[in-house]
Amino acid sequence: MITSSKASKRNYIFQVLTVFIGFLVFGFSENVKGPAIPRIQTNFGLDEMQIGTLLSLNSLGYLLACSFTAILVRKWGIKCVTLIAFGSMVASGIFIFLSQSYPALTGSYFFMYLGNGMLEIALAVLGAQIFVKNTGTMMNLSHFFYGLSSTVAPMLASGLMTVTLFGHILDWRGMYLVVLSLCFIPMIPALLGRFPDRNDSDDERTPFKAFLRDPVMWLIVIILSFGVVSELAVGGWLVNFLEKAYHWDTTAAAGMLSGFFLCFTLARLFVGPIVDRIGFTLSLIILAAFTGVCTFAAILIGEPGAVLFAIAGIGIAPVYPTLMALIAKRYRGNSDTAITFIVTLMGVGSVIGNYLIGAITDGIKRLFMTSQGPELGLLRGLQAGYSFIALCAIICSLASLVLYHHLKRRNELL
């Protein structure tokens, strides 16, 4: 029995390491793009509409992965799917390094997001299964590691793009190769650990059609979609905004993005216990509203209020892990199906959101260029596009308010 207990603890450590380190490298892969986007835009001569299209098309890879990953998890097991996800991210680093055209880069990004989508589903399902106690705290702690690497990622990307190796500057291609190669590290505990093959702890599983009829499920989809657009768009657009709207250099702009992720990381580290105490839904209302107000204020104040872009990270950071904790609690025996359903539809929202940011930015820029000149036109376009990011956070808060009243009427608040 003692030997069995030790083996169980050791296996749990491997499971936790896979989740924690997995989110760590996930944060790197997702958020080095901020400093890279302006370089890519210059390299290929792209406009804001093409950048928005690039990011939205890449999200299709993520969306596609979300649609089939749960099936693979049930068929092959979380361990196999997680290893495939890490391996595909390493391979995508090689493909990005070799990309010499916009279509080739789009394809490489698409492949990377396939790996990202598979990894996120696998880690979310594993977390829902192993974090039975203090779910809100443990989910936020897991995503703390995503925030930790996200804080470092912009500065790491900026630094790596200037490194000279064997007489050649790494630039954005070499930077992606180095960063995505880090995905080899979490493959070690994933190989050593033994994971549950599928979510079969309960004999009866909720039919998929039941999810379609569940209003709570659809409200979670709305909250998560707008919340994730508001969160992830910062990594792709903040550096671009600061460089072009306020003429900041890359280092300073990347530093502000790192500041956003520092606030983001600290929030996930310290807010988890508060979420468990005051409740998941009430937390979502307060936190998302805080982000929306901070972001709108930063835009209205202008350059002196730029620090509010970073402070906004405090509110948006706990939204995703808190929703994952809510799903894990509410759909304990069906977390893989529930997470897949929600995250797949969230992926649709992410695709549309990224496209709209680019379309709004480019459309408003063109509208004002004729009357106010190219520089002021670009500023107005960037402000409009970033205002949409703030609006997403406000909609996330309002949808959370609807969910709160819905659950309260049924005495189902979590």
mmCIF file of N, CA and C in Angstrom, residues 36-55 58 101-106 109 172 237 240 244 362 365-366 378:
data_model
loop_
_atom_site.group_PDB
_atom_site.id
_atom_site.type_symbol
_atom_site.label_atom_id
_atom_site.label_comp_id
_atom_site.label_asym_id
_atom_site.label_seq_id
_atom_site.Cartn_x
_atom_site.Cartn_y
_atom_site.Cartn_z
ATOM 1 N N ALA A 36 6.779 40.269 -33.074
ATOM 2 C CA ALA A 36 7.078 39.715 -34.403
ATOM 3 C C ALA A 36 6.163 40.279 -35.486
ATOM 4 N N ILE A 37 4.911 40.609 -35.137
ATOM 5 C CA ILE A 37 3.928 41.057 -36.134
ATOM 6 C C ILE A 37 4.399 42.275 -36.927
ATOM 7 N N PRO A 38 4.899 43.353 -36.269
ATOM 8 C CA PRO A 38 5.378 44.497 -37.064
ATOM 9 C C PRO A 38 6.514 44.128 -38.019
ATOM 10 N N ARG A 39 7.415 43.213 -37.585
ATOM 11 C CA ARG A 39 8.522 42.780 -38.451
ATOM 12 C C ARG A 39 7.985 41.978 -39.639
ATOM 13 N N ILE A 40 7.013 41.092 -39.360
ATOM 14 C CA ILE A 40 6.402 40.301 -40.426
ATOM 15 C C ILE A 40 5.680 41.221 -41.412
ATOM 16 N N GLN A 41 4.972 42.210 -40.865
ATOM 17 C CA GLN A 41 4.233 43.149 -41.704
ATOM 18 C C GLN A 41 5.165 43.898 -42.650
ATOM 19 N N THR A 42 6.320 44.346 -42.124
ATOM 20 C CA THR A 42 7.309 45.048 -42.944
ATOM 21 C C THR A 42 7.946 44.109 -43.965
ATOM 22 N N ASN A 43 8.266 42.899 -43.495
ATOM 23 C CA ASN A 43 8.943 41.920 -44.345
ATOM 24 C C ASN A 43 8.124 41.563 -45.588
ATOM 25 N N PHE A 44 6.807 41.371 -45.386
ATOM 26 C CA PHE A 44 5.951 40.952 -46.491
ATOM 27 C C PHE A 44 5.103 42.083 -47.070
ATOM 28 N N GLY A 45 5.236 43.303 -46.514
ATOM 29 C CA GLY A 45 4.489 44.455 -47.022
ATOM 30 C C GLY A 45 2.986 44.308 -46.841
ATOM 31 N N LEU A 46 2.557 43.935 -45.634
ATOM 32 C CA LEU A 46 1.141 43.680 -45.363
ATOM 33 C C LEU A 46 0.475 44.905 -44.754
ATOM 34 N N ASP A 47 -0.831 45.079 -45.013
ATOM 35 C CA ASP A 47 -1.573 46.137 -44.335
ATOM 36 C C ASP A 47 -2.311 45.544 -43.133
ATOM 37 N N GLU A 48 -3.014 46.407 -42.370
ATOM 38 C CA GLU A 48 -3.663 45.957 -41.135
ATOM 39 C C GLU A 48 -4.747 44.909 -41.423
ATOM 40 N N MET A 49 -5.433 45.077 -42.548
ATOM 41 C CA MET A 49 -6.469 44.112 -42.925
ATOM 42 C C MET A 49 -5.861 42.725 -43.138
ATOM 43 N N GLN A 50 -4.696 42.674 -43.769
ATOM 44 C CA GLN A 50 -4.034 41.381 -44.008
ATOM 45 C C GLN A 50 -3.532 40.768 -42.710
ATOM 46 N N ILE A 51 -3.073 41.623 -41.770
ATOM 47 C CA ILE A 51 -2.640 41.109 -40.459
ATOM 48 C C ILE A 51 -3.834 40.516 -39.721
ATOM 49 N N GLY A 52 -4.966 41.242 -39.730
ATOM 50 C CA GLY A 52 -6.176 40.716 -39.095
ATOM 51 C C GLY A 52 -6.628 39.413 -39.733
ATOM 52 N N THR A 53 -6.534 39.349 -41.063
ATOM 53 C CA THR A 53 -6.891 38.124 -41.778
ATOM 54 C C THR A 53 -5.948 36.983 -41.415
ATOM 55 N N LEU A 54 -4.648 37.300 -41.326
ATOM 56 C CA LEU A 54 -3.653 36.296 -40.941
ATOM 57 C C LEU A 54 -3.984 35.694 -39.581
ATOM 58 N N LEU A 55 -4.266 36.563 -38.599
ATOM 59 C CA LEU A 55 -4.551 36.093 -37.249
ATOM 60 C C LEU A 55 -5.871 35.318 -37.200
ATOM 61 N N ASN A 58 -5.346 31.920 -38.850
ATOM 62 C CA ASN A 58 -4.589 31.060 -37.949
ATOM 63 C C ASN A 58 -5.500 30.465 -36.892
ATOM 64 N N SER A 101 7.304 33.318 -47.745
ATOM 65 C CA SER A 101 6.205 34.041 -48.372
ATOM 66 C C SER A 101 5.033 34.115 -47.404
ATOM 67 N N TYR A 102 4.133 35.032 -47.677
ATOM 68 C CA TYR A 102 2.944 35.210 -46.832
ATOM 69 C C TYR A 102 2.084 33.940 -46.783
ATOM 70 N N PRO A 103 1.796 33.274 -47.919
ATOM 71 C CA PRO A 103 1.017 32.028 -47.857
ATOM 72 C C PRO A 103 1.721 30.934 -47.055
ATOM 73 N N ALA A 104 3.059 30.827 -47.202
ATOM 74 C CA ALA A 104 3.803 29.807 -46.457
ATOM 75 C C ALA A 104 3.745 30.090 -44.959
ATOM 76 N N LEU A 105 3.859 31.367 -44.588
ATOM 77 C CA LEU A 105 3.774 31.741 -43.172
ATOM 78 C C LEU A 105 2.381 31.443 -42.625
ATOM 79 N N THR A 106 1.347 31.755 -43.405
ATOM 80 C CA THR A 106 -0.027 31.490 -42.983
ATOM 81 C C THR A 106 -0.233 30.000 -42.724
ATOM 82 N N TYR A 109 1.645 29.046 -39.480
ATOM 83 C CA TYR A 109 0.888 29.504 -38.308
ATOM 84 C C TYR A 109 -0.335 28.612 -38.085
ATOM 85 N N TRP A 172 12.684 37.237 -36.813
ATOM 86 C CA TRP A 172 11.469 36.605 -36.301
ATOM 87 C C TRP A 172 11.400 35.125 -36.649
ATOM 88 N N TRP A 237 -1.962 42.880 -30.848
ATOM 89 C CA TRP A 237 -2.201 44.250 -31.305
ATOM 90 C C TRP A 237 -1.573 45.349 -30.449
ATOM 91 N N ASN A 240 1.831 46.678 -31.788
ATOM 92 C CA ASN A 240 1.538 47.369 -33.042
ATOM 93 C C ASN A 240 0.909 48.740 -32.778
ATOM 94 N N LYS A 244 2.854 52.345 -33.630
ATOM 95 C CA LYS A 244 2.333 53.168 -34.723
ATOM 96 C C LYS A 244 1.526 54.374 -34.254
ATOM 97 N N ASP A 362 -8.528 48.944 -40.251
ATOM 98 C CA ASP A 362 -8.250 49.338 -41.629
ATOM 99 C C ASP A 362 -9.354 50.235 -42.193
ATOM 100 N N LYS A 365 -9.207 53.702 -40.559
ATOM 101 C CA LYS A 365 -7.990 54.368 -41.049
ATOM 102 C C LYS A 365 -8.240 54.980 -42.430
ATOM 103 N N ARG A 366 -8.829 54.202 -43.319
ATOM 104 C CA ARG A 366 -9.106 54.691 -44.675
ATOM 105 C C ARG A 366 -10.122 55.832 -44.660
ATOM 106 N N LEU A 378 -4.370 56.732 -39.443
ATOM 107 C CA LEU A 378 -3.868 55.495 -38.843
ATOM 108 C C LEU A 378 -4.149 55.476 -37.342
#
